[in-house]
Short mmCIF file of C-alpha atoms in Angstrom, two decimals:
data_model
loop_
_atom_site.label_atom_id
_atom_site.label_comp_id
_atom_site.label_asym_id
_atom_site.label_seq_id
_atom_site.Cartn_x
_atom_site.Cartn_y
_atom_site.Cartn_z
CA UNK X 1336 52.93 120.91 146.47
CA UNK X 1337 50.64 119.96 143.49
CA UNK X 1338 52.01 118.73 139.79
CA UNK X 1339 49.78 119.19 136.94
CA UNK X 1340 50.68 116.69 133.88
CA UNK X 1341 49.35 117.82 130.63
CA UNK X 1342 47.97 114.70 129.09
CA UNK X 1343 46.69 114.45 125.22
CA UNK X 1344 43.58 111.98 125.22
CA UNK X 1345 42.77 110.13 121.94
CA UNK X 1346 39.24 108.99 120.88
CA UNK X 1347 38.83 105.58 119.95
CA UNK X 1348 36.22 104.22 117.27
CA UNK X 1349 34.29 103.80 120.31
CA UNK X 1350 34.15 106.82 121.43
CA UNK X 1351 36.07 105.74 124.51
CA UNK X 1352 39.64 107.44 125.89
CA UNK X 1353 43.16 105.02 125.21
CA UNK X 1354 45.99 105.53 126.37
CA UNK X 1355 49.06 103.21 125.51
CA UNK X 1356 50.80 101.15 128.73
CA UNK X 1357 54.72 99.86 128.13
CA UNK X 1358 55.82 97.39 130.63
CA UNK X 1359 59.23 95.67 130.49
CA UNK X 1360 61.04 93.67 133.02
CA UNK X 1361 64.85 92.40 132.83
CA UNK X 1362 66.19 89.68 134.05
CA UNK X 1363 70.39 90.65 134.57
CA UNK X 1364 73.36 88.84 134.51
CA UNK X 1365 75.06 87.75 137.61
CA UNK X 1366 78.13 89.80 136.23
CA UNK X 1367 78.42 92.34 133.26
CA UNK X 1368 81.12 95.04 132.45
CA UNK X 1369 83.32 94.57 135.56
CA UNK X 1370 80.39 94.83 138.06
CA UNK X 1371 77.70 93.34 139.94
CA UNK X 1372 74.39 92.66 139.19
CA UNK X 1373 73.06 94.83 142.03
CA UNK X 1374 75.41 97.74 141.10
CA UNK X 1375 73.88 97.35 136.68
CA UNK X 1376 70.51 97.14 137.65
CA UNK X 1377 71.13 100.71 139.95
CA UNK X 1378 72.71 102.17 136.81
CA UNK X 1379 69.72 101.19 134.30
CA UNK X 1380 67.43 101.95 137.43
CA UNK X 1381 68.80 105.70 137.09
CA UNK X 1382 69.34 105.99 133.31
CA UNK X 1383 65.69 105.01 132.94
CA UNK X 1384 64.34 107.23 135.89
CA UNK X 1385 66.30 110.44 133.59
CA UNK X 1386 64.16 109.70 130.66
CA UNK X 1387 61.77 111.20 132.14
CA UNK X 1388 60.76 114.77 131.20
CA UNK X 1389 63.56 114.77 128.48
CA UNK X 1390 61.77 112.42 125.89
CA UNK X 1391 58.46 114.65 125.32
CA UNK X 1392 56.09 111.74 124.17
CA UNK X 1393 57.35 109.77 127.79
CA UNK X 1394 53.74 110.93 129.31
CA UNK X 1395 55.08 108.98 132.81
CA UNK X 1396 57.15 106.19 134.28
CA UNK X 1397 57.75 104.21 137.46
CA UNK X 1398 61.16 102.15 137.56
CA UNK X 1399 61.45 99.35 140.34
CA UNK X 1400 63.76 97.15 141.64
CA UNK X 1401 62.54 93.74 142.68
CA UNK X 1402 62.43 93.17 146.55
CA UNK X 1403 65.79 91.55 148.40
CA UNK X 1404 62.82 89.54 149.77
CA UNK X 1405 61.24 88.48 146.62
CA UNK X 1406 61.62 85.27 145.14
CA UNK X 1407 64.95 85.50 143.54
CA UNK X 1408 63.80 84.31 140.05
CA UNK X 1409 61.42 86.80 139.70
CA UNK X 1410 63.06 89.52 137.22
CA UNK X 1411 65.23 92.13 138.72
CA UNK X 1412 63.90 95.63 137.08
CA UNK X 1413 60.23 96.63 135.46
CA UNK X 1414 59.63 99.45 133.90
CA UNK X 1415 55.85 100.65 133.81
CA UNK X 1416 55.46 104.02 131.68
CA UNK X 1417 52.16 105.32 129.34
CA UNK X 1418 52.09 107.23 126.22
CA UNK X 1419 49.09 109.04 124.78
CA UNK X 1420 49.28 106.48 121.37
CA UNK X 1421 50.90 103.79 119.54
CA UNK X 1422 52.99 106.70 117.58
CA UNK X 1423 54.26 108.54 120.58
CA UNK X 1424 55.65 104.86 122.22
CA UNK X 1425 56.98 104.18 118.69
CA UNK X 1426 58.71 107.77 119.09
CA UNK X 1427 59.86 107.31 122.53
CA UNK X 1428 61.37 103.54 121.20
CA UNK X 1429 63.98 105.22 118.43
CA UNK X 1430 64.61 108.27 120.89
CA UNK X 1431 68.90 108.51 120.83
CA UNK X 1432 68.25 108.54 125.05
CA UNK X 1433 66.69 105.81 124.74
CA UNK X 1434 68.15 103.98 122.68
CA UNK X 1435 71.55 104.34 124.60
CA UNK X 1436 69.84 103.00 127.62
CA UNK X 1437 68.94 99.71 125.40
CA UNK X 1438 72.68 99.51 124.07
CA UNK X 1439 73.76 99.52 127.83
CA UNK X 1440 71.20 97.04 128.49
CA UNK X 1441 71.94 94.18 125.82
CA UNK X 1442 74.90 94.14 127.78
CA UNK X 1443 73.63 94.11 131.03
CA UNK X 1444 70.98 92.13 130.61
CA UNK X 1445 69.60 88.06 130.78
CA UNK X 1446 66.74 88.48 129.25
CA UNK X 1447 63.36 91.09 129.25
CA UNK X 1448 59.86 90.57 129.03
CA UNK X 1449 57.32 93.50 127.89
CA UNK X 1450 53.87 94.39 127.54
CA UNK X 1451 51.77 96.62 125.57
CA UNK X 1452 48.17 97.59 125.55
CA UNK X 1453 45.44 100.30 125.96
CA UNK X 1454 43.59 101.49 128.60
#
């Protein structure tokens, strides 16, 4: 089977093609809202995977869960997604599907990390 993904490109003053890269990682609580932290970060897991193809300017994502084997201090969750600019991330940030997955996670959540830059 073979996907095709449409991708806008954007020309830079150099005449080189950018793209925009969003990562953020969470840290969760031990306990939030009457469960786990294994069973919240499943839940954001999945409410972040369903973004995709329903926020158009969400060119793609990846949504992991850190190892059982990992060092337990590293942060539980990353999300790693691209956008074609700074406007379409800015669009995909004040998205209402979104933005209900960031309500759940204040809740959820320790703390998060992100990064953003072009490539």
């Amino acid at each position: 089977m073979v996907y095709y993904i449409y991708v806008k490109i954007i020309n830079d003053k150099k005449g080189s093609f950018k793209m925009v890269k969003h990562i953020v990682m969470f840290k969760f609580l031990p306990e939030a809202m009457g469960r786990t932290k294994k069973e919240n970060v499943e839940i954001a897991k999945n409410m972040l995977e369903n973004l995709q193809g329903k926020i158009p300017t969400l060119v793609s994502s990846s949504v992991q869960i850190n190892s059982e084997s990992a060092n337990p201090d590293n942060y539980d969750l990353v999300l790693i997604s691209d956008y074609n600019s700074w406007e379409d991330l800015n669009e995909y940030i004040v998205h209402p599907l979104h933005k209900a997955v960031g309500e759940f996670m204040k809740d959820v959540r320790e703390s998060r990390a992100c990064v953003d830059y072009e490539y």
